[in-house]
Amino acid sequence: MVIGVLALQGDFAEHIDALERLDVDAAAVRLPEHLDELDGLIIPGGESTTIGKLAAAYGVIEPLRRFGSHKAIWGTCAGAILLSRDVHRQQPLLGLMDIKVERNAFGRQVASFEADLEIPALSQVEPGGGLYHAVFIRAPLIESVGDDVQILAELPDGRIVAVRQGKLLATAFHPELTVDDRFHRYFLSMCNGI
Ligand code: GLN
């Protein structure tokens, strides 16, 4: 299995490290041809406007849309923003997921925070694994979701921070920055068609 990581801007190196720790082949993706032969793709955190503009400049927007129409993609933070269809402003988006997102929903960089979340879907990869420690950095919120979207995680006040729609996964937080590898394993199971 080979998993690509979109490597235009942001913390792609941390995702590549996380995949390699799980003995999965990871490939940096910058050009359309890099998507050939991949079993799944991760779009990392970073700055979504910059990633979107670079993706347009490198000619990968349409190839990413085609890829996401039949293969697994996971967007973390800025990556989740790119997967969405609406962010209340003009910026390049893939529009693959039926979710509306509010960027920087928790304020500026200093308002970054961590939270322990109950994420029942993770018991699929590790029964009884316990709470998931999630790191939020200038994070977006998933404001509303369409009927086909499954909510995987919410903050204690009910705000949505992780969702899945078929083979597409979006998390407002950064699993690549912690040692807990359950989210990467969950995504790998999606790439395997589970
Ligand atoms: N604030 C960034 C954006 O709106 C996302 C932050 C992140 O990926 N950690 O693009």
Coordinates of N, CA, C and O and ligand atoms in Angstrom, one line a residue:
M1 N 0.9 -1.2 0.0 CA 0.0 0.0 0.0 C 0.9 1.3 0.0 O 1.9 1.3 0.7
V2 N 0.5 2.2 -0.8 CA 1.3 3.5 -0.9 C 0.3 4.6 -0.6 O -0.7 4.7 -1.3
I3 N 0.6 5.5 0.4 CA -0.2 6.6 0.7 C 0.5 7.9 0.4 O 1.7 8.1 0.8
G4 N -0.1 8.8 -0.4 CA 0.5 10.0 -0.8 C 0.2 11.1 0.3 O -0.8 11.0 1.0
V5 N 1.1 12.1 0.4 CA 0.8 13.2 1.3 C 1.0 14.5 0.4 O 2.1 14.6 -0.2
L6 N 0.0 15.3 0.3 CA 0.2 16.5 -0.5 C 1.2 17.4 0.1 O 1.1 17.8 1.3
A7 N 2.3 17.6 -0.6 CA 3.5 18.3 0.0 C 3.8 19.6 -0.6 O 4.9 19.9 -1.1
L8 N 2.8 20.5 -0.6 CA 2.9 21.8 -1.2 C 3.3 22.8 -0.1 O 4.1 23.8 -0.4
Q9 N 2.7 22.7 1.0 CA 2.9 23.6 2.2 C 2.4 22.9 3.4 O 1.5 22.0 3.3
G10 N 2.9 23.3 4.6 CA 2.3 22.8 5.8 C 3.1 21.6 6.4 O 4.2 21.4 6.0
D11 N 2.4 20.9 7.3 CA 3.2 19.8 8.0 C 3.1 18.4 7.4 O 2.8 17.5 8.1
F12 N 3.4 18.4 6.1 CA 3.4 17.1 5.4 C 4.5 16.2 5.9 O 4.3 14.9 5.9
A13 N 5.6 16.7 6.3 CA 6.7 15.8 6.8 C 6.3 15.0 8.0 O 6.6 13.8 8.2
E14 N 5.4 15.6 8.9 CA 5.0 14.9 10.1 C 4.0 13.7 9.7 O 4.1 12.7 10.3
H15 N 3.2 14.0 8.7 CA 2.3 12.9 8.2 C 3.2 11.7 7.6 O 2.9 10.6 7.8
I16 N 4.2 12.1 6.8 CA 5.0 11.1 6.2 C 5.7 10.3 7.3 O 5.7 9.0 7.3
D17 N 6.2 10.9 8.4 CA 6.8 10.2 9.5 C 5.8 9.3 10.2 O 6.2 8.1 10.5
A18 N 4.6 9.8 10.4 CA 3.6 9.0 11.1 C 3.3 7.7 10.2 O 3.1 6.6 10.8
L19 N 3.2 7.8 8.9 CA 2.9 6.7 8.1 C 4.1 5.7 8.1 O 3.9 4.5 8.2
E20 N 5.3 6.3 8.1 CA 6.5 5.4 8.1 C 6.6 4.6 9.4 O 7.1 3.5 9.4
R21 N 6.2 5.3 10.5 CA 6.2 4.6 11.8 C 5.3 3.4 11.8 O 5.5 2.4 12.5
L22 N 4.3 3.4 10.9 CA 3.4 2.3 10.7 C 3.8 1.4 9.6 O 3.0 0.5 9.2
D23 N 5.0 1.6 9.1 CA 5.6 0.7 8.0 C 4.8 0.8 6.8 O 4.6 -0.2 6.0
V24 N 4.2 2.0 6.5 CA 3.5 2.2 5.3 C 4.3 3.1 4.4 O 5.0 4.0 4.8
D25 N 4.4 2.7 3.1 CA 5.1 3.6 2.1 C 4.4 4.9 1.9 O 3.2 4.9 1.7
A26 N 5.1 6.0 2.1 CA 4.5 7.3 2.0 C 5.2 8.0 0.8 O 6.4 8.0 0.7
A27 N 4.4 8.7 0.0 CA 5.0 9.4 -1.1 C 4.6 10.9 -1.1 O 3.4 11.2 -0.9
A28 N 5.5 11.8 -1.3 CA 5.2 13.2 -1.4 C 4.5 13.5 -2.7 O 5.0 13.1 -3.8
V29 N 3.4 14.2 -2.7 CA 2.6 14.5 -3.9 C 2.7 16.0 -4.2 O 2.4 16.9 -3.4
R30 N 3.2 16.4 -5.4 CA 3.2 17.8 -5.8 C 2.6 18.0 -7.2 O 2.2 19.1 -7.5
L31 N 2.7 16.9 -8.0 CA 2.2 17.1 -9.4 C 1.2 16.0 -9.7 O 1.1 15.0 -9.0
P32 N 0.3 16.2 -10.7 CA -0.7 15.3 -11.0 C -0.2 13.8 -11.1 O -0.9 12.9 -10.6
E33 N 0.9 13.6 -11.8 CA 1.4 12.3 -12.0 C 1.7 11.5 -10.7 O 1.8 10.3 -10.7
H34 N 2.0 12.3 -9.7 CA 2.3 11.7 -8.4 C 1.1 11.0 -7.8 O 1.3 10.2 -6.8
L35 N -0.1 11.2 -8.3 CA -1.3 10.6 -7.7 C -1.5 9.2 -8.3 O -2.2 8.4 -7.7
D36 N -0.8 8.9 -9.4 CA -1.0 7.6 -10.0 C -0.5 6.5 -9.0 O 0.5 6.7 -8.3
E37 N -1.2 5.4 -9.0 CA -0.9 4.2 -8.2 C -1.0 4.4 -6.6 O -0.6 3.5 -5.9
L38 N -1.5 5.5 -6.2 CA -1.7 5.7 -4.7 C -3.0 5.0 -4.3 O -3.9 4.9 -5.0
D39 N -2.9 4.5 -3.0 CA -4.1 3.9 -2.4 C -4.9 4.9 -1.6 O -6.0 4.6 -1.1
G40 N -4.3 6.1 -1.3 CA -5.0 7.1 -0.5 C -4.1 8.3 -0.4 O -2.9 8.2 -0.8
L41 N -4.7 9.4 0.0 CA -3.9 10.7 0.1 C -4.3 11.4 1.3 O -5.5 11.5 1.7
I42 N -3.3 12.0 1.9 CA -3.5 12.9 3.1 C -3.2 14.4 2.7 O -2.2 14.6 2.0
I43 N -4.1 15.3 3.0 CA -3.8 16.7 2.8 C -3.6 17.3 4.2 O -4.4 17.2 5.1
P44 N -2.3 17.8 4.4 CA -1.9 18.2 5.8 C -2.5 19.5 6.2 O -3.2 20.2 5.5
G45 N -2.2 19.8 7.5 CA -2.5 21.2 8.0 C -1.4 22.1 7.5 O -0.4 21.8 7.0
G46 N -1.8 23.4 7.6 CA -0.9 24.5 7.1 C -1.7 25.7 6.9 O -2.5 26.1 7.8
E47 N -1.7 26.3 5.8 CA -2.5 27.5 5.5 C -3.3 27.2 4.2 O -2.7 27.0 3.2
S48 N -4.6 27.0 4.4 CA -5.4 26.5 3.3 C -5.4 27.3 2.1 O -5.5 26.8 1.0
T49 N -5.4 28.7 2.2 CA -5.4 29.5 1.0 C -4.1 29.3 0.2 O -4.1 29.2 -1.0
T50 N -3.0 29.2 0.9 CA -1.7 29.0 0.3 C -1.6 27.6 -0.4 O -1.2 27.5 -1.6
I51 N -2.1 26.5 0.3 CA -2.1 25.2 -0.3 C -3.0 25.2 -1.5 O -2.6 24.7 -2.6
G52 N -4.2 25.8 -1.4 CA -5.1 25.9 -2.6 C -4.5 26.6 -3.8 O -4.6 26.2 -4.9
K53 N -3.8 27.7 -3.5 CA -3.3 28.5 -4.6 C -2.1 27.7 -5.2 O -2.0 27.7 -6.5
L54 N -1.3 27.1 -4.4 CA -0.2 26.3 -5.0 C -0.7 25.1 -5.7 O -0.2 24.7 -6.8
A55 N -1.8 24.5 -5.2 CA -2.4 23.3 -5.9 C -2.9 23.8 -7.3 O -2.8 23.1 -8.3
A56 N -3.5 25.0 -7.4 CA -4.0 25.5 -8.6 C -2.8 25.7 -9.6 O -2.8 25.3 -10.7
A57 N -1.7 26.3 -9.0 CA -0.5 26.6 -9.8 C 0.2 25.4 -10.3 O 0.7 25.4 -11.5
Y58 N 0.1 24.3 -9.6 CA 0.8 23.0 -10.0 C -0.2 22.2 -10.8 O 0.2 21.0 -11.2
G59 N -1.4 22.7 -11.0 CA -2.4 21.9 -11.9 C -2.9 20.7 -11.2 O -3.3 19.7 -11.9
V60 N -3.0 20.6 -9.9 CA -3.4 19.4 -9.2 C -4.9 19.5 -8.7 O -5.4 18.5 -8.2
I61 N -5.6 20.6 -8.9 CA -6.9 20.7 -8.3 C -7.9 19.7 -9.0 O -8.5 18.9 -8.3
E62 N -7.9 19.7 -10.3 CA -8.8 18.8 -11.0 C -8.4 17.3 -10.7 O -9.2 16.5 -10.4
P63 N -7.1 17.0 -10.9 CA -6.6 15.6 -10.6 C -7.0 15.2 -9.1 O -7.4 14.0 -8.9
L64 N -6.9 16.1 -8.2 CA -7.3 15.8 -6.8 C -8.8 15.5 -6.7 O -9.2 14.6 -6.0
R65 N -9.6 16.3 -7.4 CA -11.0 16.0 -7.4 C -11.4 14.6 -8.0 O -12.2 13.9 -7.4
R66 N -10.7 14.3 -9.1 CA -10.9 13.0 -9.7 C -10.5 11.9 -8.8 O -11.2 10.9 -8.6
F67 N -9.3 12.1 -8.1 CA -8.8 11.1 -7.2 C -9.8 10.8 -6.1 O -10.2 9.7 -5.7
G68 N -10.3 12.0 -5.5 CA -11.3 11.9 -4.4 C -12.6 11.3 -4.7 O -13.4 11.0 -3.9
S69 N -12.9 11.2 -6.0 CA -14.2 10.7 -6.4 C -14.3 9.2 -6.3 O -15.3 8.6 -6.3
H70 N -13.1 8.5 -6.2 CA -13.1 7.1 -6.0 C -12.1 6.5 -5.0 O -12.1 5.4 -4.7
K71 N -11.2 7.4 -4.5 CA -10.2 6.9 -3.6 C -10.2 7.7 -2.2 O -10.8 8.8 -2.2
A72 N -9.6 7.2 -1.2 CA -9.7 7.8 0.1 C -8.8 9.0 0.2 O -7.6 9.0 -0.2
I73 N -9.3 10.1 0.8 CA -8.6 11.3 1.1 C -8.9 11.7 2.5 O -10.1 11.7 3.0
W74 N -7.9 12.1 3.3 CA -8.0 12.6 4.6 C -7.4 14.0 4.7 O -6.2 14.2 4.4
G75 N -8.2 15.0 5.1 CA -7.7 16.3 5.3 C -7.6 16.6 6.8 O -8.6 16.5 7.5
T76 N -6.4 17.1 7.2 CA -6.3 17.5 8.6 C -6.2 19.0 8.7 O -5.4 19.6 8.0
C77 N -7.1 19.7 9.4 CA -7.0 21.1 9.6 C -7.1 21.9 8.3 O -8.2 21.9 7.7
A78 N -6.1 22.5 7.8 CA -6.2 23.2 6.5 C -6.6 22.2 5.4 O -7.4 22.6 4.5
G79 N -6.2 20.9 5.6 CA -6.7 19.9 4.6 C -8.2 19.7 4.6 O -8.8 19.5 3.6
A80 N -8.7 19.8 5.8 CA -10.2 19.6 6.0 C -10.9 20.8 5.3 O -11.9 20.6 4.7
I81 N -10.3 22.0 5.4 CA -10.9 23.2 4.8 C -10.9 22.9 3.3 O -11.9 23.2 2.6
L82 N -9.8 22.4 2.7 CA -9.7 22.2 1.3 C -10.7 21.2 0.8 O -11.2 21.3 -0.3
L83 N -11.0 20.2 1.6 CA -12.0 19.2 1.2 C -13.5 19.7 1.2 O -14.3 19.2 0.5
S84 N -13.7 20.8 1.9 CA -15.1 21.3 2.1 C -15.6 22.0 0.8 O -14.9 22.2 -0.1
R85 N -16.9 22.3 0.9 CA -17.5 23.0 -0.3 C -17.7 24.5 0.0 O -18.1 25.2 -0.9
D86 N -17.6 24.9 1.2 CA -18.0 26.3 1.5 C -17.2 26.8 2.8 O -17.3 26.1 3.8
V87 N -16.5 27.9 2.7 CA -15.8 28.5 3.8 C -16.1 30.0 4.0 O -15.4 30.7 4.6
H88 N -17.2 30.4 3.4 CA -17.7 31.8 3.5 C -16.8 32.8 2.9 O -16.8 34.0 3.2
R89 N -15.9 32.4 2.0 CA -15.0 33.3 1.3 C -14.5 32.7 0.1 O -14.6 31.4 0.0
Q90 N -13.9 33.5 -0.8 CA -13.4 32.9 -2.0 C -12.0 32.4 -1.8 O -11.1 33.2 -1.4
Q91 N -11.8 31.1 -2.0 CA -10.4 30.6 -2.0 C -10.5 29.2 -2.7 O -11.6 28.6 -2.8
P92 N -9.5 28.7 -3.3 CA -9.6 27.4 -4.1 C -9.9 26.3 -3.1 O -9.2 26.1 -2.1
L93 N -11.0 25.6 -3.4 CA -11.4 24.4 -2.6 C -11.6 23.2 -3.5 O -11.9 23.4 -4.7
L94 N -11.5 22.0 -2.9 CA -11.8 20.8 -3.7 C -13.3 20.6 -3.8 O -13.8 20.0 -4.7
G95 N -14.0 21.0 -2.7 CA -15.5 20.8 -2.7 C -15.9 19.4 -2.7 O -17.0 19.1 -3.2
L96 N -15.1 18.5 -2.2 CA -15.4 17.0 -2.3 C -16.4 16.6 -1.2 O -17.1 15.7 -1.4
M97 N -16.3 17.3 -0.1 CA -17.2 16.9 1.0 C -18.3 17.9 1.2 O -18.1 19.1 1.1
D98 N -19.5 17.3 1.6 CA -20.7 18.1 1.8 C -20.6 18.7 3.2 O -21.4 18.4 4.1
I99 N -19.6 19.6 3.5 CA -19.5 20.2 4.8 C -19.2 21.7 4.6 O -18.6 22.1 3.6
K100 N -19.7 22.5 5.5 CA -19.4 23.9 5.5 C -18.5 24.2 6.7 O -18.7 23.6 7.8
V101 N -17.5 25.0 6.5 CA -16.4 25.1 7.5 C -16.2 26.6 7.9 O -16.4 27.5 7.0
E102 N -16.0 26.8 9.2 CA -15.6 28.2 9.6 C -14.1 28.1 9.9 O -13.6 27.4 10.8
R103 N -13.3 28.9 9.1 CA -11.9 28.9 9.4 C -11.6 29.7 10.7 O -12.3 30.6 11.1
N104 N -10.5 29.3 11.3 CA -10.0 30.0 12.5 C -11.1 30.3 13.5 O -11.2 31.4 14.1
A105 N -11.9 29.3 13.7 CA -13.1 29.4 14.5 C -12.8 29.7 16.0 O -13.7 30.1 16.7
F106 N -11.6 29.4 16.4 CA -11.3 29.6 17.9 C -10.4 30.8 18.1 O -9.8 30.9 19.2
G107 N -10.2 31.6 17.1 CA -9.4 32.8 17.2 C -8.0 32.6 16.7 O -7.7 31.7 15.9
R108 N -7.1 33.4 17.2 CA -5.7 33.5 16.7 C -4.9 32.3 17.2 O -5.3 31.5 17.9
Q109 N -3.6 32.3 16.7 CA -2.7 31.2 17.1 C -2.6 31.0 18.6 O -2.6 29.8 19.0
V110 N -2.7 32.0 19.4 CA -2.6 31.8 20.8 C -3.8 31.1 21.4 O -3.8 30.6 22.5
A111 N -4.9 31.1 20.6 CA -6.1 30.4 21.1 C -6.0 28.9 20.7 O -7.1 28.2 20.8
S112 N -4.9 28.4 20.3 CA -4.8 26.9 20.1 C -4.9 26.2 21.4 O -4.7 26.7 22.5
F113 N -5.4 25.0 21.3 CA -5.7 24.2 22.6 C -5.7 22.7 22.3 O -5.6 22.3 21.1
E114 N -5.8 22.0 23.4 CA -5.9 20.5 23.3 C -7.1 20.0 24.0 O -7.5 20.7 25.0
A115 N -7.7 18.9 23.6 CA -8.9 18.4 24.2 C -8.9 16.9 24.1 O -8.4 16.3 23.1
D116 N -9.4 16.2 25.2 CA -9.6 14.8 25.1 C -11.0 14.5 24.6 O -12.0 14.9 25.3
L117 N -11.1 13.7 23.5 CA -12.4 13.5 22.9 C -12.8 12.0 22.9 O -11.9 11.2 22.8
E118 N -14.1 11.8 22.9 CA -14.6 10.5 22.8 C -14.8 10.3 21.3 O -15.6 11.0 20.7
I119 N -14.2 9.3 20.7 CA -14.3 9.1 19.3 C -14.7 7.6 19.1 O -13.7 6.7 18.8
P120 N -15.9 7.2 19.1 CA -16.3 5.8 19.1 C -15.8 5.1 17.8 O -15.4 3.9 17.9
A121 N -15.6 5.7 16.7 CA -15.2 5.1 15.5 C -13.8 4.5 15.6 O -13.4 3.5 15.0
L122 N -13.0 5.1 16.6 CA -11.6 4.6 16.7 C -11.6 3.2 17.4 O -10.5 2.5 17.3
S123 N -12.7 2.8 18.0 CA -12.7 1.4 18.6 C -12.6 0.3 17.5 O -12.2 -0.8 17.8
Q124 N -12.9 0.8 16.3 CA -12.7 -0.2 15.1 C -11.2 -0.6 15.0 O -10.9 -1.7 14.6
V125 N -10.3 0.3 15.2 CA -8.9 0.0 15.1 C -8.3 -0.5 16.5 O -7.3 -1.1 16.5
E126 N -8.9 0.0 17.6 CA -8.4 -0.4 18.9 C -9.5 -0.4 19.9 O -9.8 0.6 20.5
P127 N -10.1 -1.6 20.1 CA -11.2 -1.6 21.0 C -10.7 -1.2 22.4 O -9.6 -1.6 22.9
G128 N -11.5 -0.4 23.1 CA -11.2 0.1 24.4 C -10.0 1.0 24.5 O -9.3 1.1 25.5
G129 N -9.7 1.7 23.4 CA -8.5 2.5 23.3 C -8.6 3.8 24.1 O -7.6 4.5 24.3
G130 N -9.8 4.1 24.6 CA -9.9 5.3 25.5 C -10.0 6.6 24.7 O -10.2 6.7 23.5
L131 N -10.0 7.7 25.5 CA -10.2 9.0 24.9 C -9.0 9.4 24.0 O -7.9 8.9 24.1
Y132 N -9.3 10.3 23.0 CA -8.3 10.6 22.0 C -7.9 12.1 22.3 O -8.7 13.0 22.4
H133 N -6.6 12.2 22.5 CA -6.0 13.6 22.8 C -5.8 14.3 21.5 O -5.0 14.0 20.7
A134 N -6.6 15.4 21.3 CA -6.6 16.1 20.0 C -6.0 17.5 20.2 O -6.2 18.2 21.1
V135 N -5.1 17.8 19.2 CA -4.4 19.1 19.2 C -5.0 20.0 18.2 O -5.0 19.7 17.0
F136 N -5.4 21.2 18.6 CA -6.1 22.2 17.7 C -5.2 23.4 17.5 O -4.8 24.0 18.5
I137 N -4.8 23.7 16.3 CA -3.9 24.8 16.1 C -4.6 25.8 15.1 O -4.7 25.4 13.9
R138 N -5.0 26.9 15.5 CA -5.8 27.8 14.7 C -6.8 27.1 13.8 O -6.9 27.2 12.6
A139 N -7.5 26.3 14.5 CA -8.3 25.2 13.9 C -9.6 25.8 13.3 O -10.2 26.8 13.8
P140 N -10.1 25.1 12.3 CA -11.5 25.4 11.8 C -12.5 24.6 12.5 O -12.2 23.6 13.3
L141 N -13.7 24.9 12.4 CA -14.9 24.1 12.9 C -15.7 23.6 11.7 O -15.8 24.3 10.7
I142 N -16.3 22.5 11.9 CA -17.2 22.0 10.9 C -18.6 22.5 11.3 O -19.1 22.0 12.3
E143 N -19.0 23.4 10.6 CA -20.2 24.2 11.0 C -21.5 23.4 10.7 O -22.4 23.4 11.5
S144 N -21.6 22.8 9.5 CA -22.8 22.1 9.2 C -22.4 21.0 8.2 O -21.4 21.1 7.5
V145 N -23.1 19.9 8.2 CA -22.8 18.7 7.4 C -24.1 18.3 6.6 O -25.2 18.4 7.1
G146 N -23.9 17.7 5.4 CA -24.9 17.2 4.6 C -25.4 15.8 5.1 O -24.8 15.2 6.0
D147 N -26.5 15.3 4.6 CA -27.1 14.0 5.0 C -26.2 12.8 5.0 O -26.3 11.9 5.7
D148 N -25.2 12.8 4.0 CA -24.4 11.7 3.8 C -23.1 11.7 4.7 O -22.3 10.8 4.6
V149 N -23.0 12.7 5.5 CA -21.8 12.9 6.3 C -22.0 12.4 7.7 O -23.0 12.7 8.4
Q150 N -21.1 11.6 8.2 CA -21.2 11.0 9.5 C -20.3 11.8 10.5 O -19.1 12.1 10.1
I151 N -20.8 12.1 11.6 CA -20.0 12.9 12.6 C -19.3 11.9 13.4 O -19.8 11.0 14.1
L152 N -17.9 12.1 13.5 CA -17.1 11.2 14.2 C -16.7 11.8 15.6 O -16.5 11.0 16.5
A153 N -16.6 13.1 15.7 CA -16.1 13.7 17.0 C -16.7 15.1 17.1 O -16.8 15.8 16.2
E154 N -17.1 15.4 18.4 CA -17.5 16.7 18.7 C -16.8 17.2 20.0 O -16.4 16.3 20.8
L155 N -16.7 18.5 20.2 CA -16.2 19.0 21.4 C -17.3 18.8 22.5 O -18.5 18.6 22.1
P156 N -17.0 18.9 23.7 CA -18.0 18.8 24.8 C -19.3 19.7 24.5 O -20.4 19.3 24.9
D157 N -19.1 20.8 23.9 CA -20.2 21.7 23.7 C -21.0 21.4 22.4 O -21.9 22.1 22.0
G158 N -20.6 20.3 21.7 CA -21.4 19.8 20.6 C -20.8 20.3 19.2 O -21.4 20.0 18.2
R159 N -19.8 21.1 19.2 CA -19.3 21.6 17.9 C -18.5 20.5 17.3 O -17.7 19.7 17.9
I160 N -18.7 20.4 15.9 CA -18.2 19.2 15.2 C -16.7 19.4 14.8 O -16.4 20.4 14.2
V161 N -15.9 18.4 15.1 CA -14.5 18.5 14.7 C -13.9 17.3 13.9 O -12.7 17.4 13.6
A162 N -14.7 16.3 13.7 CA -14.2 15.2 12.8 C -15.4 14.6 12.1 O -16.4 14.3 12.7
V163 N -15.3 14.4 10.8 CA -16.4 13.8 10.0 C -15.9 12.9 8.9 O -14.7 12.9 8.5
R164 N -16.8 12.0 8.5 CA -16.5 11.1 7.4 C -17.6 11.1 6.4 O -18.8 11.1 6.8
Q165 N -17.3 11.0 5.1 CA -18.3 10.9 4.1 C -17.7 9.8 3.1 O -16.9 10.1 2.3
G166 N -18.2 8.6 3.3 CA -17.7 7.5 2.4 C -16.2 7.4 2.6 O -15.7 7.1 3.7
K167 N -15.4 7.6 1.6 CA -13.9 7.4 1.6 C -13.2 8.7 2.0 O -12.0 8.8 1.8
L168 N -14.0 9.7 2.4 CA -13.4 11.0 2.7 C -13.5 11.3 4.2 O -14.5 11.0 4.8
L169 N -12.3 11.8 4.8 CA -12.2 12.0 6.2 C -11.7 13.4 6.4 O -10.8 13.8 5.8
A170 N -12.3 14.1 7.4 CA -11.8 15.5 7.7 C -11.7 15.6 9.2 O -12.7 15.3 9.9
T171 N -10.6 16.1 9.7 CA -10.4 16.4 11.1 C -9.9 17.8 11.3 O -9.0 18.2 10.6
A172 N -10.5 18.5 12.3 CA -10.1 19.9 12.5 C -8.8 19.9 13.3 O -8.1 20.9 13.3
F173 N -8.4 18.8 13.8 CA -7.2 18.7 14.7 C -6.1 17.9 13.9 O -6.2 17.6 12.8
H174 N -5.0 17.7 14.7 CA -3.7 17.3 14.0 C -3.2 15.9 14.6 O -2.3 16.0 15.4
P175 N -3.7 14.8 14.2 CA -3.2 13.5 14.7 C -1.7 13.3 14.4 O -1.1 12.5 15.0
E176 N -1.2 13.9 13.4 CA 0.2 13.7 13.0 C 1.2 14.3 14.0 O 2.4 14.1 14.0
L177 N 0.6 15.1 15.0 CA 1.5 15.8 16.0 C 1.5 15.1 17.3 O 2.2 15.6 18.2
T178 N 0.8 13.9 17.4 CA 0.8 13.2 18.7 C 1.3 11.8 18.4 O 1.4 11.3 17.2
V179 N 1.7 11.0 19.5 CA 2.2 9.7 19.3 C 1.0 8.7 19.1 O 1.3 7.5 18.7
D180 N -0.2 9.1 19.4 CA -1.4 8.2 19.2 C -1.6 8.0 17.7 O -2.0 8.9 17.0
D181 N -1.4 6.8 17.2 CA -1.5 6.5 15.8 C -2.9 6.0 15.3 O -3.0 5.6 14.2
R182 N -3.9 6.0 16.2 CA -5.2 5.4 15.9 C -5.8 6.1 14.7 O -6.4 5.4 13.9
F183 N -5.7 7.4 14.5 CA -6.4 8.0 13.4 C -5.7 7.6 12.1 O -6.4 7.4 11.1
H184 N -4.4 7.5 12.1 CA -3.7 7.1 10.9 C -4.1 5.7 10.5 O -4.4 5.3 9.4
R185 N -4.2 4.8 11.6 CA -4.7 3.4 11.3 C -6.1 3.4 10.9 O -6.5 2.6 10.0
Y186 N -6.9 4.3 11.4 CA -8.3 4.3 11.0 C -8.4 4.7 9.5 O -9.1 4.1 8.7
F187 N -7.6 5.7 9.1 CA -7.6 6.1 7.7 C -7.1 5.0 6.8 O -7.6 4.7 5.7
L188 N -6.0 4.3 7.2 CA -5.5 3.1 6.4 C -6.6 2.1 6.2 O -6.7 1.5 5.2
S189 N -7.5 1.9 7.3 CA -8.5 0.9 7.1 C -9.5 1.4 6.0 O -10.1 0.6 5.3
M190 N -9.7 2.7 6.0 CA -10.6 3.3 4.9 C -10.0 3.1 3.6 O -10.7 2.8 2.6
C191 N -8.7 3.2 3.5 CA -8.0 3.0 2.2 C -8.1 1.6 1.7 O -8.1 1.2 0.5
N192 N -8.3 0.7 2.7 CA -8.4 -0.7 2.4 C -9.9 -1.1 2.2 O -10.3 -2.2 2.1
G193 N -10.7 0.0 2.1 CA -12.1 -0.2 1.8 C -13.0 -0.6 2.9 O -14.1 -1.1 2.7
I194 N -12.6 -0.3 4.2 CA -13.4 -0.7 5.3 C -14.2 0.6 5.8 O -13.6 1.6 5.9
Ligands
GLN1 N1 -5.8 28.4 10.1 C1 -5.4 27.6 9.0 C2 -6.3 27.9 7.7 O1 -7.3 28.5 7.9 C3 -5.5 26.1 9.3 C4 -4.6 25.9 10.5 C5 -3.9 24.5 10.5 O2 -3.9 23.8 9.5 N2 -3.3 24.2 11.6 O3 -6.0 27.5 6.7

